[in-house]
Structure formats: C-alpha cells, structure tokens
Tab-separated table of C-alpha atoms and ligand atoms in Angstrom:
chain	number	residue	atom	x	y	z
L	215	UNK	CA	54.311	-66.616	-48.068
L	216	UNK	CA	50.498	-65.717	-47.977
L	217	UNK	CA	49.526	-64.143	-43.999
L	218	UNK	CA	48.513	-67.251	-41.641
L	219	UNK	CA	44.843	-66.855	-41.016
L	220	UNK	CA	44.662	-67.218	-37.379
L	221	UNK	CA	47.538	-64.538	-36.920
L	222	UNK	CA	45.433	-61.903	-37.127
L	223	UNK	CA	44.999	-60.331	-33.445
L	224	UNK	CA	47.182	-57.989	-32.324
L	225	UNK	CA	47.234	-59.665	-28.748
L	226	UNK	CA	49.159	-62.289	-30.798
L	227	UNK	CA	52.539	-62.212	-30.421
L	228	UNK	CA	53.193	-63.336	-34.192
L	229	UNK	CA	50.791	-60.397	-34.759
L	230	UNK	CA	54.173	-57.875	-35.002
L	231	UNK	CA	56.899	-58.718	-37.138
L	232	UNK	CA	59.090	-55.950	-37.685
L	233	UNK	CA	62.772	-56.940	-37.044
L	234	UNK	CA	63.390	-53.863	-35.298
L	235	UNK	CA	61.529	-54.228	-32.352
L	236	UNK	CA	63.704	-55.428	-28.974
L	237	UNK	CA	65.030	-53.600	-25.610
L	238	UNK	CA	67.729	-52.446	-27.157
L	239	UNK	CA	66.140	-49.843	-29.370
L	240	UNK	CA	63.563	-49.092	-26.639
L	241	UNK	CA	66.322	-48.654	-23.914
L	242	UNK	CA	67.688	-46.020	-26.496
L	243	UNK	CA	64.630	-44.315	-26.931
L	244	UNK	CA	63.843	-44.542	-23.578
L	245	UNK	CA	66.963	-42.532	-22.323
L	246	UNK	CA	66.234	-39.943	-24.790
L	247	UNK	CA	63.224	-39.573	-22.884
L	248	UNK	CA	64.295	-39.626	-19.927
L	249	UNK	CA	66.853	-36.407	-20.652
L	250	UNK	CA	63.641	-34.482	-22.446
L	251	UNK	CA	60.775	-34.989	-20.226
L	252	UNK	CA	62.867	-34.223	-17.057
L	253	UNK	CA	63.780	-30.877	-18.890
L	254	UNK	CA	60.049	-30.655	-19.398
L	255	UNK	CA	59.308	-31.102	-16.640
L	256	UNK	CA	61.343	-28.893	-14.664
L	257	UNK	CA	60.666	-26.269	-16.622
L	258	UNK	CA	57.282	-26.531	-16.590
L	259	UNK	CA	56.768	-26.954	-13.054
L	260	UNK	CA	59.056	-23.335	-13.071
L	261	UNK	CA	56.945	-21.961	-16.070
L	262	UNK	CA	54.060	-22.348	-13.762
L	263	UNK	CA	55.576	-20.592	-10.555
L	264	UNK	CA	56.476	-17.672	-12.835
L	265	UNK	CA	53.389	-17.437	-13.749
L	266	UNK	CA	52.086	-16.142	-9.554
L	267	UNK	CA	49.839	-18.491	-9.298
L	268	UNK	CA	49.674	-17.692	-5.492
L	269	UNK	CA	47.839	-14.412	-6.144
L	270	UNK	CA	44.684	-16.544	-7.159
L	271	UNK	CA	42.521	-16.512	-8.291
L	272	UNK	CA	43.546	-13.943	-10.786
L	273	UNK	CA	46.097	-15.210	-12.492
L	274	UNK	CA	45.363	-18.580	-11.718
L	275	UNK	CA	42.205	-20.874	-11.223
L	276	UNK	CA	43.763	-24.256	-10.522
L	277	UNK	CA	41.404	-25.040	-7.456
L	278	UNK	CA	43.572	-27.173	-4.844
L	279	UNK	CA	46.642	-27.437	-6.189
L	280	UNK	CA	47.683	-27.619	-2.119
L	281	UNK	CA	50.311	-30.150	-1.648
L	282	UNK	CA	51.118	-29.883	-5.312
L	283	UNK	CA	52.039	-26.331	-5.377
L	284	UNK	CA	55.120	-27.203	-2.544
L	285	UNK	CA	57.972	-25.731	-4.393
L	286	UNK	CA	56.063	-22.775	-5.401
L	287	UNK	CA	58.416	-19.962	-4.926
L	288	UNK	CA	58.612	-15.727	-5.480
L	289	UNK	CA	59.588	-16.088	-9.432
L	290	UNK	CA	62.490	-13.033	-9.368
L	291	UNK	CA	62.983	-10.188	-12.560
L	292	UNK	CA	66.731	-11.478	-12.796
L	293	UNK	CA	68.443	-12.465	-15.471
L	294	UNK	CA	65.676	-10.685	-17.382
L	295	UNK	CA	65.447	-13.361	-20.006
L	296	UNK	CA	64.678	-15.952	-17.516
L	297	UNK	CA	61.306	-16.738	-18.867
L	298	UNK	CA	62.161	-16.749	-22.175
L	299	UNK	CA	64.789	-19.188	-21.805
L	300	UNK	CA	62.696	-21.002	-19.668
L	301	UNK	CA	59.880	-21.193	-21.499
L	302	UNK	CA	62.031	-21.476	-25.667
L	303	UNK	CA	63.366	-24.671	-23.786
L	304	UNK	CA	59.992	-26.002	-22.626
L	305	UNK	CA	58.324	-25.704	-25.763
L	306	UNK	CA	60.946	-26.539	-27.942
L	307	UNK	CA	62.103	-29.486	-26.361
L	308	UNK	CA	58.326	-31.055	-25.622
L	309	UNK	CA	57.976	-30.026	-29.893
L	310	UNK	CA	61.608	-31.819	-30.814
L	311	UNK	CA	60.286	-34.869	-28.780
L	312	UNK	CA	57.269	-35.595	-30.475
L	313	UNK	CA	58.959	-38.155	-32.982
L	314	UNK	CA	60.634	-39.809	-30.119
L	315	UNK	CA	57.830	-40.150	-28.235
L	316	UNK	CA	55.747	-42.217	-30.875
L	317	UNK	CA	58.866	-43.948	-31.930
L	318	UNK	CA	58.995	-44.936	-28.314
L	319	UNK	CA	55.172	-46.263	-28.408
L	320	UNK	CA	55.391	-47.742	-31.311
L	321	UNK	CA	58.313	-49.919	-30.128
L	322	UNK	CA	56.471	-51.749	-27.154
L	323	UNK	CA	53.326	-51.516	-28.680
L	324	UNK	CA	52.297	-55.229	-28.632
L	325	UNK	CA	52.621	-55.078	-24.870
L	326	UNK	CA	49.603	-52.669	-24.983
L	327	UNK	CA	47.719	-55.482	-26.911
L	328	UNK	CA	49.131	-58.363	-24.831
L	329	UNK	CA	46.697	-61.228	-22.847
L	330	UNK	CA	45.498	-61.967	-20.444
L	331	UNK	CA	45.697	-58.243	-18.992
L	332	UNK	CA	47.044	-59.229	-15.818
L	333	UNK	CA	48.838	-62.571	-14.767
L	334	UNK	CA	48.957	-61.274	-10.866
L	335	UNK	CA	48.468	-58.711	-8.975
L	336	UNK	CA	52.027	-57.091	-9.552
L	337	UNK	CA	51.556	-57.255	-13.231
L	338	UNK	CA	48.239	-55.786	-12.957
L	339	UNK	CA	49.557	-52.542	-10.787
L	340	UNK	CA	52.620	-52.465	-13.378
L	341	UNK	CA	49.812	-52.313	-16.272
L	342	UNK	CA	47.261	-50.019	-14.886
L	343	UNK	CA	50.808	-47.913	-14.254
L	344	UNK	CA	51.771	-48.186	-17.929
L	345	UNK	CA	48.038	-46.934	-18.795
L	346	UNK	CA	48.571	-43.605	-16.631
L	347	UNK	CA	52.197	-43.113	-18.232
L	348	UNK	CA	51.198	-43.387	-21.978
L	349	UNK	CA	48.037	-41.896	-21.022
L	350	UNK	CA	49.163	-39.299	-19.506
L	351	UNK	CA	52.454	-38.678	-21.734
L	352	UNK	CA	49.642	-38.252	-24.704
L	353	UNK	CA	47.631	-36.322	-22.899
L	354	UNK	CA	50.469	-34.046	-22.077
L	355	UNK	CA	52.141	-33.693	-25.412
L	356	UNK	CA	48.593	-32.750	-27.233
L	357	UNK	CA	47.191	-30.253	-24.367
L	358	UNK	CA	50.628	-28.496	-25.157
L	359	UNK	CA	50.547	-28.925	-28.833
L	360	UNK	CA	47.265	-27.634	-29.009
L	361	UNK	CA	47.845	-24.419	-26.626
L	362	UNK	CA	50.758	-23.489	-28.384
L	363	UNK	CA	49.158	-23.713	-31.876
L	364	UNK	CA	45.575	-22.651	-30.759
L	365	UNK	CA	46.194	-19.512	-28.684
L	366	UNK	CA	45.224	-20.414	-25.983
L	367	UNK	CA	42.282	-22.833	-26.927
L	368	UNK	CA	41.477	-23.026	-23.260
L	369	UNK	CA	42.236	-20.319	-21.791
L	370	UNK	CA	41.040	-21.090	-18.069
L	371	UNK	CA	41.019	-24.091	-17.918
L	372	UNK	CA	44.811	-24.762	-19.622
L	373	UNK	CA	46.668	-24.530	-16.669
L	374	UNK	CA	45.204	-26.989	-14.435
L	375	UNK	CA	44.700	-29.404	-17.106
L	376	UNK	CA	48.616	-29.509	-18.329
L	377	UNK	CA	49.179	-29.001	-14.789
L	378	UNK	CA	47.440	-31.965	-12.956
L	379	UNK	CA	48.084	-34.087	-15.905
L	380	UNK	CA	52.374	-33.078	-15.581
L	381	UNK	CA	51.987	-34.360	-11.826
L	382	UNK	CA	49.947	-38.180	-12.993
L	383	UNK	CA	52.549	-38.046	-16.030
L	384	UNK	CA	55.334	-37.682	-14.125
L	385	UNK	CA	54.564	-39.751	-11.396
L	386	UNK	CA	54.032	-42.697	-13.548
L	387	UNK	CA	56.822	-41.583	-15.423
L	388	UNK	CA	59.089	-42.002	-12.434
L	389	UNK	CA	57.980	-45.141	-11.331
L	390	UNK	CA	58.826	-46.532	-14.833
L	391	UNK	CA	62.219	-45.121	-14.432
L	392	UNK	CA	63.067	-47.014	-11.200
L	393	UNK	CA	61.571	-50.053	-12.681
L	394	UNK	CA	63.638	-50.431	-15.979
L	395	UNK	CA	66.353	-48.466	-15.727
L	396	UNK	CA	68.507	-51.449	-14.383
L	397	UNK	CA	67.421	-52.671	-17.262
L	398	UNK	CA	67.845	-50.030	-19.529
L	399	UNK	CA	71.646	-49.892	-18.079
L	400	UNK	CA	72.494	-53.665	-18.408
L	401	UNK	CA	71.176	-54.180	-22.202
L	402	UNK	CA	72.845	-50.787	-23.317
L	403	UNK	CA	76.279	-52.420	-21.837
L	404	UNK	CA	76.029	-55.461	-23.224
L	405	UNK	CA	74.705	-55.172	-26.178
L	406	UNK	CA	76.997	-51.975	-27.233
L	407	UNK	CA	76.209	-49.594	-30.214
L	408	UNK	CA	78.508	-49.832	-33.058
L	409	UNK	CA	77.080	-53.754	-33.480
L	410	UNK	CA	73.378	-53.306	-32.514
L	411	UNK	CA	73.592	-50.250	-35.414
L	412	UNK	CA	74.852	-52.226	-37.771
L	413	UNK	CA	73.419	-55.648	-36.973
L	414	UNK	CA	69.971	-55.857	-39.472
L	415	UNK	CA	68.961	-59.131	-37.384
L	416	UNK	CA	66.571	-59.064	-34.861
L	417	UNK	CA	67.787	-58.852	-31.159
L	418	UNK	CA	67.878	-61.992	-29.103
L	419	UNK	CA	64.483	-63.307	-27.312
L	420	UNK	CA	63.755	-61.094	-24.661
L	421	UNK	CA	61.803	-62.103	-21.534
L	422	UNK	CA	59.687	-59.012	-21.853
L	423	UNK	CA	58.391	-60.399	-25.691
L	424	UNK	CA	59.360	-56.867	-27.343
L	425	UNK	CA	61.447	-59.069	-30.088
L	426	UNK	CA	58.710	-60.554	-32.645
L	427	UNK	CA	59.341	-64.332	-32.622
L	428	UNK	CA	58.529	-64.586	-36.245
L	429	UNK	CA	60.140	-61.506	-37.638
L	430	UNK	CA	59.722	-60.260	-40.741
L	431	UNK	CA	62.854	-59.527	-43.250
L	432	UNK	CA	64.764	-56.340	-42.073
L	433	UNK	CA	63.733	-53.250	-44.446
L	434	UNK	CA	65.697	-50.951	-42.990
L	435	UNK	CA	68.427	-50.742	-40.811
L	436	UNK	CA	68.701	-49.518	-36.833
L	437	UNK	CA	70.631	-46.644	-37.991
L	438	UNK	CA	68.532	-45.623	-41.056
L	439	UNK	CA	65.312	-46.265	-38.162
L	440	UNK	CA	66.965	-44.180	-35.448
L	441	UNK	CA	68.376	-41.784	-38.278
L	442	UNK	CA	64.521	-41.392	-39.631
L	443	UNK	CA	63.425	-40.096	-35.617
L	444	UNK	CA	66.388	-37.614	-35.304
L	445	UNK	CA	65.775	-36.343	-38.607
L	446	UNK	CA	61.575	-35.802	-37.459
L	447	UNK	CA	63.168	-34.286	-34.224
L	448	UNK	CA	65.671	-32.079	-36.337
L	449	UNK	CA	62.970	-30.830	-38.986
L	450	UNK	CA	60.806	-29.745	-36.139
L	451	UNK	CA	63.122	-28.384	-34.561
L	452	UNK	CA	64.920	-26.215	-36.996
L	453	UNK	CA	60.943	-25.177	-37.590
L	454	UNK	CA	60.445	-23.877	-34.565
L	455	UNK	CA	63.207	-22.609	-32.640
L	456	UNK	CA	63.230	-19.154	-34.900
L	457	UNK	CA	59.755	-18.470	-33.202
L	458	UNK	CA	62.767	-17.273	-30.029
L	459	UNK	CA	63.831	-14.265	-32.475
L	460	UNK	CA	63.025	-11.609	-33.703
L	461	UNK	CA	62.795	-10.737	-37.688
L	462	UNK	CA	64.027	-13.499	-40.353
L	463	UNK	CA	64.292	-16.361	-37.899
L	464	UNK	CA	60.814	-16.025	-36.991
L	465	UNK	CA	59.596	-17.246	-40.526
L	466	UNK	CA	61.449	-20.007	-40.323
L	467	UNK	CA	59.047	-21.066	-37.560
L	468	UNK	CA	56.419	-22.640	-39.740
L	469	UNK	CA	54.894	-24.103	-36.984
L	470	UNK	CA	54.751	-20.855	-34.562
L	471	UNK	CA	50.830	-19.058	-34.141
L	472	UNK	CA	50.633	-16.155	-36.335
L	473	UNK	CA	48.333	-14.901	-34.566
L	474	UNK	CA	48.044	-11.212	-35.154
L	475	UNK	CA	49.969	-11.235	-38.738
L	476	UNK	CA	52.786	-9.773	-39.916
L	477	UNK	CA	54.034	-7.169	-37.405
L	478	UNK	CA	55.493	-5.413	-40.161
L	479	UNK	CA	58.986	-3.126	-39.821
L	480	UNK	CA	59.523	-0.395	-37.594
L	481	UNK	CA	59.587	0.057	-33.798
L	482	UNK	CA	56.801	-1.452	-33.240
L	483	UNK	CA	57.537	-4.241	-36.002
L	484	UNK	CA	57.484	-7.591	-33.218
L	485	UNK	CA	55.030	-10.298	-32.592
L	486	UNK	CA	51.581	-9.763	-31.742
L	487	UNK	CA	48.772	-12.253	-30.605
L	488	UNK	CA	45.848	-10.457	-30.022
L	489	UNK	CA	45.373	-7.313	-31.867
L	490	UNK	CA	43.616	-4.518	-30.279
L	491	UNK	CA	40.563	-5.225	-33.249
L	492	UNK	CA	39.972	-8.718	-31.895
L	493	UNK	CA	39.804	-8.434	-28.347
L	494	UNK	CA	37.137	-5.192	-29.267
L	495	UNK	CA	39.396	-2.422	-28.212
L	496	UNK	CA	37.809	0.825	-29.856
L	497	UNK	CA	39.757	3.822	-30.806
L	498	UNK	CA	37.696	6.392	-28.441
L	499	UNK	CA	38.666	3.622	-25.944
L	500	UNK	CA	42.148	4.848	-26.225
L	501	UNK	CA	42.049	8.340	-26.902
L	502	UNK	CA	41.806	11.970	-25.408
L	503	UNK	CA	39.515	10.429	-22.462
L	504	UNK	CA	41.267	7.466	-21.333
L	505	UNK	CA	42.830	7.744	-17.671
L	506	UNK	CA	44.845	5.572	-15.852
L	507	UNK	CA	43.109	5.433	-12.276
L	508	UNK	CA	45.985	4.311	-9.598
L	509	UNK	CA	44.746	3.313	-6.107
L	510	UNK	CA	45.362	2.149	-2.819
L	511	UNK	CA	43.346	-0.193	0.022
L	512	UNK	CA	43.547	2.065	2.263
L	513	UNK	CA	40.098	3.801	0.453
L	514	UNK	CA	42.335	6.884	-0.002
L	515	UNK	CA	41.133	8.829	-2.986
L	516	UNK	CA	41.683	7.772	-6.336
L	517	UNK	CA	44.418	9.291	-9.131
L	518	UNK	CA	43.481	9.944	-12.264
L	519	UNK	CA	46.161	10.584	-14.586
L	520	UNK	CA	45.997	11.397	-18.758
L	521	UNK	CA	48.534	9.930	-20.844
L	522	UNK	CA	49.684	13.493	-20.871
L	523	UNK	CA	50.422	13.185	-17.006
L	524	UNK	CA	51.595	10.440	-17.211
L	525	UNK	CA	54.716	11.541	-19.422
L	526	UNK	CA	54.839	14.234	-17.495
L	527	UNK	CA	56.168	12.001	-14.421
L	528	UNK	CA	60.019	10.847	-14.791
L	529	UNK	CA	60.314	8.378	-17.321
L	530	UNK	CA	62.674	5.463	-17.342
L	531	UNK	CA	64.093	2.924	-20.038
L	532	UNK	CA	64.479	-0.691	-19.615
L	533	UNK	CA	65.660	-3.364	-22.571
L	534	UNK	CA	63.207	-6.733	-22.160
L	535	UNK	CA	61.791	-9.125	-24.548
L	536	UNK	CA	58.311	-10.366	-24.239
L	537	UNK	CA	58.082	-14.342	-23.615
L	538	UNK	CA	54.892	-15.951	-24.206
L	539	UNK	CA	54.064	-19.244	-22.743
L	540	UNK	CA	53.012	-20.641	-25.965
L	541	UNK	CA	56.720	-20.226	-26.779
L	542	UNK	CA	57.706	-17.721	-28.532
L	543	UNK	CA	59.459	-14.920	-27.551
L	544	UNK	CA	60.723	-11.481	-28.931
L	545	UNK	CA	64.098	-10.130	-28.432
L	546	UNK	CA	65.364	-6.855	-25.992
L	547	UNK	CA	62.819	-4.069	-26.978
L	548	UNK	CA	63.626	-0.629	-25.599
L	549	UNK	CA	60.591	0.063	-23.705
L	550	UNK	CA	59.981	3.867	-21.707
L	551	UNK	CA	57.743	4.577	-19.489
L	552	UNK	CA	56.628	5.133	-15.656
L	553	UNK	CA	58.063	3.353	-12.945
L	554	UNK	CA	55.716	1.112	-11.331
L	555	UNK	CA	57.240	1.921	-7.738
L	556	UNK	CA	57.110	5.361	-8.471
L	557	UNK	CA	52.793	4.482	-9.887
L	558	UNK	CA	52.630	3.063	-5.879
L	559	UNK	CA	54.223	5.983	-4.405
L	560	UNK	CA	51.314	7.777	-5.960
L	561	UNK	CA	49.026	5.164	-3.838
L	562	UNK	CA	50.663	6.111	-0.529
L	563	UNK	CA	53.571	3.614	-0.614
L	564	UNK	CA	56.332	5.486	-0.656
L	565	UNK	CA	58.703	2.664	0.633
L	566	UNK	CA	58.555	-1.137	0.010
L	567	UNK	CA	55.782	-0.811	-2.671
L	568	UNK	CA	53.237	-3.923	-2.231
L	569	UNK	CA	52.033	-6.369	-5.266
L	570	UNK	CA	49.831	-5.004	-7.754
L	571	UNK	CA	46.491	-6.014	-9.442
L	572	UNK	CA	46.555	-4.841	-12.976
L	573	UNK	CA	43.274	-4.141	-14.911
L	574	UNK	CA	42.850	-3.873	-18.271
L	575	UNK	CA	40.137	-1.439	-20.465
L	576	UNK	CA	39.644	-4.529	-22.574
L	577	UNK	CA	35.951	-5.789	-22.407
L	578	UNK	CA	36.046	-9.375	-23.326
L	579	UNK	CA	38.451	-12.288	-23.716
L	580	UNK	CA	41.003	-13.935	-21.672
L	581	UNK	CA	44.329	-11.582	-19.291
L	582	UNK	CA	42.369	-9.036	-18.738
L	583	UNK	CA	43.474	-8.852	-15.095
L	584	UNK	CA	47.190	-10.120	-13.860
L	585	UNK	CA	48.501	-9.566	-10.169
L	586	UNK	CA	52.086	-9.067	-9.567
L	587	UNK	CA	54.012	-9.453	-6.590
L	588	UNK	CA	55.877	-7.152	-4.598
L	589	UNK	CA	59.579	-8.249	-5.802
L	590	UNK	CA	58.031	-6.960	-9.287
L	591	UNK	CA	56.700	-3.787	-8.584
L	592	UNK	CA	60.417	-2.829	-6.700
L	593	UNK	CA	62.447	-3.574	-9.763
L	594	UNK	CA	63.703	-0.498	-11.429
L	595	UNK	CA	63.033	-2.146	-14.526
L	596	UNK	CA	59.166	-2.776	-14.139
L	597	UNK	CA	57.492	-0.293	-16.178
L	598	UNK	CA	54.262	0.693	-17.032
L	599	UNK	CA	55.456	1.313	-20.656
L	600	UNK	CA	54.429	4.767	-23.201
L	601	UNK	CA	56.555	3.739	-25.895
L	602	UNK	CA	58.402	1.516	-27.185
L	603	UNK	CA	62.017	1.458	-29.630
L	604	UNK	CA	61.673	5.543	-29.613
L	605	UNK	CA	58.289	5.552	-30.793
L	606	UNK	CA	54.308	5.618	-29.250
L	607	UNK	CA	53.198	2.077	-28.154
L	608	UNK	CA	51.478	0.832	-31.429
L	609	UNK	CA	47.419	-0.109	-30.317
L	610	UNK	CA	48.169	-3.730	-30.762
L	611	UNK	CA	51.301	-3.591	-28.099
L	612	UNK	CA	48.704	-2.013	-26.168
L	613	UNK	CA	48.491	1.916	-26.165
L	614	UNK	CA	47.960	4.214	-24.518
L	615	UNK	CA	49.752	2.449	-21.570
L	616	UNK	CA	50.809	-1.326	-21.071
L	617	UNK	CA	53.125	-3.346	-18.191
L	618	UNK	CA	56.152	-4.731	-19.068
L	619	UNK	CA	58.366	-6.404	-16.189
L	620	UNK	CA	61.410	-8.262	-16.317
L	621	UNK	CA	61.543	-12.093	-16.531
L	622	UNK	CA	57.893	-12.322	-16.228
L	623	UNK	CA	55.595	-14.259	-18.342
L	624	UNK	CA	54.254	-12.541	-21.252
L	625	UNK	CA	50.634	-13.199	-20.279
L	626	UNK	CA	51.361	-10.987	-16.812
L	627	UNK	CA	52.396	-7.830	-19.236
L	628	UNK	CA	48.874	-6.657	-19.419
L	629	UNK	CA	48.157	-4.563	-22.439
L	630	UNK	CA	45.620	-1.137	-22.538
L	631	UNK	CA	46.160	-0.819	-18.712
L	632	UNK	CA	43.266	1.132	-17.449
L	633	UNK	CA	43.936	0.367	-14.001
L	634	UNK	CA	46.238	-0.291	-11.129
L	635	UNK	CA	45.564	-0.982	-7.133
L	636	UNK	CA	48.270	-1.645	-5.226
L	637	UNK	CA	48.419	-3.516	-1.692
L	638	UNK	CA	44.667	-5.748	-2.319
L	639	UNK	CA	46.643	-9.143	-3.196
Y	24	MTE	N1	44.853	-6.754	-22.116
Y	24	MTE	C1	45.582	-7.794	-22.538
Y	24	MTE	N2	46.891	-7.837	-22.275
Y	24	MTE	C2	47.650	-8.874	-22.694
Y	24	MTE	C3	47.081	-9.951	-23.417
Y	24	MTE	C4	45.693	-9.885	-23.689
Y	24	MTE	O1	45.109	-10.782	-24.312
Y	24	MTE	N3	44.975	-8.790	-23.247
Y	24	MTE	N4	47.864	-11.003	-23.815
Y	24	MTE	C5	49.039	-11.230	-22.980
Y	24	MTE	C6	49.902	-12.273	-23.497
Y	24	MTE	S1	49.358	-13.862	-23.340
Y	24	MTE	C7	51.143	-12.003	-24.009
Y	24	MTE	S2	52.178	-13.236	-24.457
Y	24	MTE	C8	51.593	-10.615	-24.193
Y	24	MTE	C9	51.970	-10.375	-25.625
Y	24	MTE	O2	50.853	-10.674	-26.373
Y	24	MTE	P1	50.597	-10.052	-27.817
Y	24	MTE	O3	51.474	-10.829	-28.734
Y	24	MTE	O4	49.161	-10.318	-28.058
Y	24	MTE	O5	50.959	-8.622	-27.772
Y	24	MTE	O6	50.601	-9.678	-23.850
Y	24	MTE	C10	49.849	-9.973	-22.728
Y	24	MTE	N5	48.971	-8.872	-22.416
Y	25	MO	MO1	51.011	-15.223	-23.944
C-alpha cells in the first residue's frame, strides 16, 4: 500500500509504525537502565572524591561545587585496587550501555515529536523534565565517550562538565524513576516474558501512545530486537574490558586510547599515555643535573637531593597498578623507591606527615601539579618510585623519579617529579 500523503509528520502518531514499540519493551529497557546508570553513577560520584578535589584548586577547578560536593570524603589507599575497580566498572559499564541507551530513545521517540507540547501545566513540567533527562543522559554518555577516547580532550574543563551534567542527569533521572516505575512494575507483571518474547503482535493500546496505532508488519521478533541490543552491549564489551589488563587482553580492547604506542616487553613493557617526547621532556631535563628539591612551610631551607641520594636513602617495594580515569588500568607493578613519609621527615615532619603538593619538571600540558592528602603520604606503600619490575623507571613512566600511591587515581601519580612541599595544602 503506497505511504498516505498527509502521514508524513513525525508529531503524527501514524507517523511510527514499527510493531515493536509499547511499555513493555520500554519498561525492559528501562530497568536495564536503571541497574547501569545507578552503578554509574555511584561510581562516578566516588571516581570524583578519589580524585581530592578538596585540595583545589590543584587538582580540581570545578568552581562551586558547594552543596554538591556533600559526600565528599578522605578517598583511603586500601584495598589498593580500589580505583581501578572503581573506575574498570565506571567506564565499562557507561561503554556496555551505549546500545541500551539508544534502544531506549528510540523506543519512546514519538513522544519527543508529540503535539501540542504541553496539554497543562503538569504535562509541561513532566516534558521540560524529559528534555533535561535525555538531554542530559546524551550529554553524559558523549562527554565520557569522548574523554576516554580523546585523552583527555578537555582537560580542565572535563571534570566540571561530566560533573554538573551527572548531578542535572541524575536528578531528572530520579524523578523519572518515581514517576514510572509503578508503571514499569505493573506492565512487567502482567504482561510476563515468555509471551511478550514470543508474541510478534503489537502490544495492546497504551494510554501513553508508545504502541503505533497503525503498525506496520512485524520484521523481527522481541527476542531477535532485544537479542540485537545485548549483542551491541556484548561486542563492546568484550572490546573493552581487556583495556583492565595487562599484555594480550589489552589488544583485545579495540576501543581503548593508544595513546603512547606499544609499550613493548620488558619491565617497563605497560601502558603509557603521554610519552616523555610529547609533553617536551628533554633528556638533559632528566639527567646528571636534575634534583629533587623537598620542602617545608615553615621557610626552613630547602633539600636538594640527586637521584644518587636519593637511592642512597632506604628504599621500599610496594605492588600497585596504575588506574587511569579514562579506564584503563595496568596490573600490580613492583615499584621501589623512597618513602614519601620518610621525603616529609626530610621537611621537618617527623611524625604525622601532612598532604603534599607534587610538582612536576614538565613544562607544558595538563597534571603537572597533583596534591595529596595526608592519609596518602602515611601509607607505607606511597612511594616516590626509582624503578620499576627490577629495572630504572623507563622516561615515559617518568624517570628519574615519579609518585605512585595506592588506590589513587592515575592522574595523581605525577610523573618526572621535580618537586615536593609538604604541609601548604
Ligand atoms: N607529569 C605528568 N605526570 C602524569 C601525567 C602527565 O601527563 N604528566 N599523566 C598522569 C595520568 S593521567 C596517568 S593515568 C598516569 C599514567 O599515565 P601514562 O600512561 O601517561 O604514564 O600518569 C599520571 N602522571
Ligand atoms: Mo589518567
């Protein structure tokens, strides 16, 4: 039967025809949903208190996140794989959801289209509500897509953005919750899943007009529709979970930043981002005439110390991955180095060492600084790492000297450490 003409706008209800369209699929999708984005959530809202944002504005230049930053808490250094759980989940969940989430659109899409906008008042609030919830889901899922395949595309400005936009998303998000999940509940009990799988017919007319009154022949079934998501969902995520490991399983992340190449064999053979070359880290940077210069508040002299020196002090081994918050992660590397308590006892604290600000040599780019707290510094495990797996740091894991401290954040293990004052924070 040729198209009838005047069924041509899409805030025509005969507009959308496919079959499959009805609460019953959406109420699925939905509760997928709701499982992933409060994982997301929750981890992101504890990917960003890792991440100190208290010791602004260092590590952090989210101006005003007051009220918001409530549950902000002292992240700890145990278990020492804390972030990197935290942060595999976060990324590979929000990555595994993207097929849900436009499966999800697409199934109420002709209430996006739907006239007049607003009947009443309520219906206006519950659309301007919808607007912030799709909005805001979109906005979420491509700021994070793009950081995580970018590096960092904005740097700064990153944090606030994904930030901000998690408390609008979510906010919506859980207003939509309380509103349809009565809903949600009564239409997954009555309509039960063995039939509504099988059944090819469209669902019965629905009050909310999801079900297209002049459907279209079924091409394919709920299952092989539903089936088509989880196997999106699956292929992205067998794609990008490897980018956890070490070795092998990291090629299998096709999607994961390569950043700095292949990190080749060897000790020093795991992921790195930013090579020494590309943030302009020079060799006579690094060599004979680098010092590390550790200080206190207290404008107590300066200490100067060689690399030499430096492995001249008792050295200590601790086993901990680096986690990035694009993601990806390494496994336990055996890292050996100076103690960062022991670095403050140099600066005068010889009990309860204070937070530190960490400076970099590096000239130009983004984490140049980081400031870690107290809790941090005392852990036995918090180094300010020589070597790593037996053998010299490598210049791209940041020789002559770089931080590495349990359960922290990746972007807080500042590489080419020229600098440390303790107490200022
Ligand atoms: N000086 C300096 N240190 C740095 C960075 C940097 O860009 N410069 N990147 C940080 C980030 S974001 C991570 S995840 C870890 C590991 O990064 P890499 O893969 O570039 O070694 O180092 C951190 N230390
Ligand atoms: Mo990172």
């Amino acid at each position: 039967m040729p198209p009838v003409p005047h069924m041509t706008s899409p805030a025509d209800p005969g507009f959308w025809r496919s079959p499959l369209r009805g609460p019953w699929l959406t109420s699925v999708l939905g509760v997928v949903l709701l499982l992933g984005i409060t994982v997301l959530f929750v981890t992101g809202l504890l990917s960003y208190a890792a991440y100190n944002p208290n010791l602004s504005p260092v590590n952090d230049k989210t101006p005003d996140k007051g009220l918001l930053g409530f549950y902000l808490f002292d992240w700890p250094t145990d278990p020492h794989w804390l972030y990197r759980l935290n942060q595999g989940l976060h990324v590979t969940v929000g990555i595994t959801l993207i097929p849900v989430l436009l499966a999800k659109l697409w199934s109420v899409i002709p209430k996006l289209f739907a006239l007049p906008p607003a009947r009443s008042v309520g219906h206006a609030l519950e659309r301007v509500s919808l607007l912030l919830l799709v909005g805001g889901a979109l906005f979420e899922f491509v700021t994070g897509v793009l950081n995580v395949q970018l590096e960092y595309l904005f740097p700064g400005s990153f944090y606030p953005l994904h930030f901000y936009g998690a408390w609008v998303f979510f906010g919506a998000f859980a207003a939509h919750v309380v509103l349809r999940l009565p809903q949600v509940v009564r239409v997954l009990r009555e309509e039960g899943w063995r039939e509504r799988l099988r059944d090819p017919r469209p669902e019965p007319a629905d009050e909310g007009g999801l079900v297209a009154p002049g459907a279209a022949e079924p091409t394919v079934s709920r299952r092989g529709a539903l089936g088509m998501v989880g196997a999106g969902s699956a292929l992205l995520l067998v794609t990008t979970v490897g980018q956890n490991f070490d070795g092998p399983l990291r090629r299998t992340a096709l999607f994961a930043p390569h950043g700095g190449g292949d990190p080749g064999s060897g000790p020093n053979g795991f992921q790195i981002n930013k090579t020494a070359a590309k943030v302009g880290i020079e060799r006579q940077d690094t060599g004979e005439l680098w010092r590390l210069v550790v200080s206190g508040p207290r404008g107590g002299e300066d200490v100067r110390l060689s690399r030499e020196d430096l492995l001249q002090l008792s050295l200590h081994s601790a086993a901990l991955p680096i986690a990035c918050v694009e993601g990806w992660s390494t496994s336990d590397q055996w890292w050996r180095g100076v103690r960062l308590r022991d670095l403050a006892a140099l600066a005068g604290f010889d009990e309860d060492p204070p937070g530190v600000l960490v400076e970099s040599l590096q000239r130009r780019g983004a984490f140049r600084k980081a400031a870690l707290r107290d809790n941090q510094v005392r852990d036995p495990r918090s180094l300010l790492a020589l070597q790593v797996n037996g053998e010299d740091l490598s210049p791209d894991h940041g020789y002559p000297a770089r931080i590495i401290v349990p359960a922290a954040p990746g972007v807080l293990n500042t590489k080419w450490v020229s600098r440390l004052t303790f107490g200022e924070l």
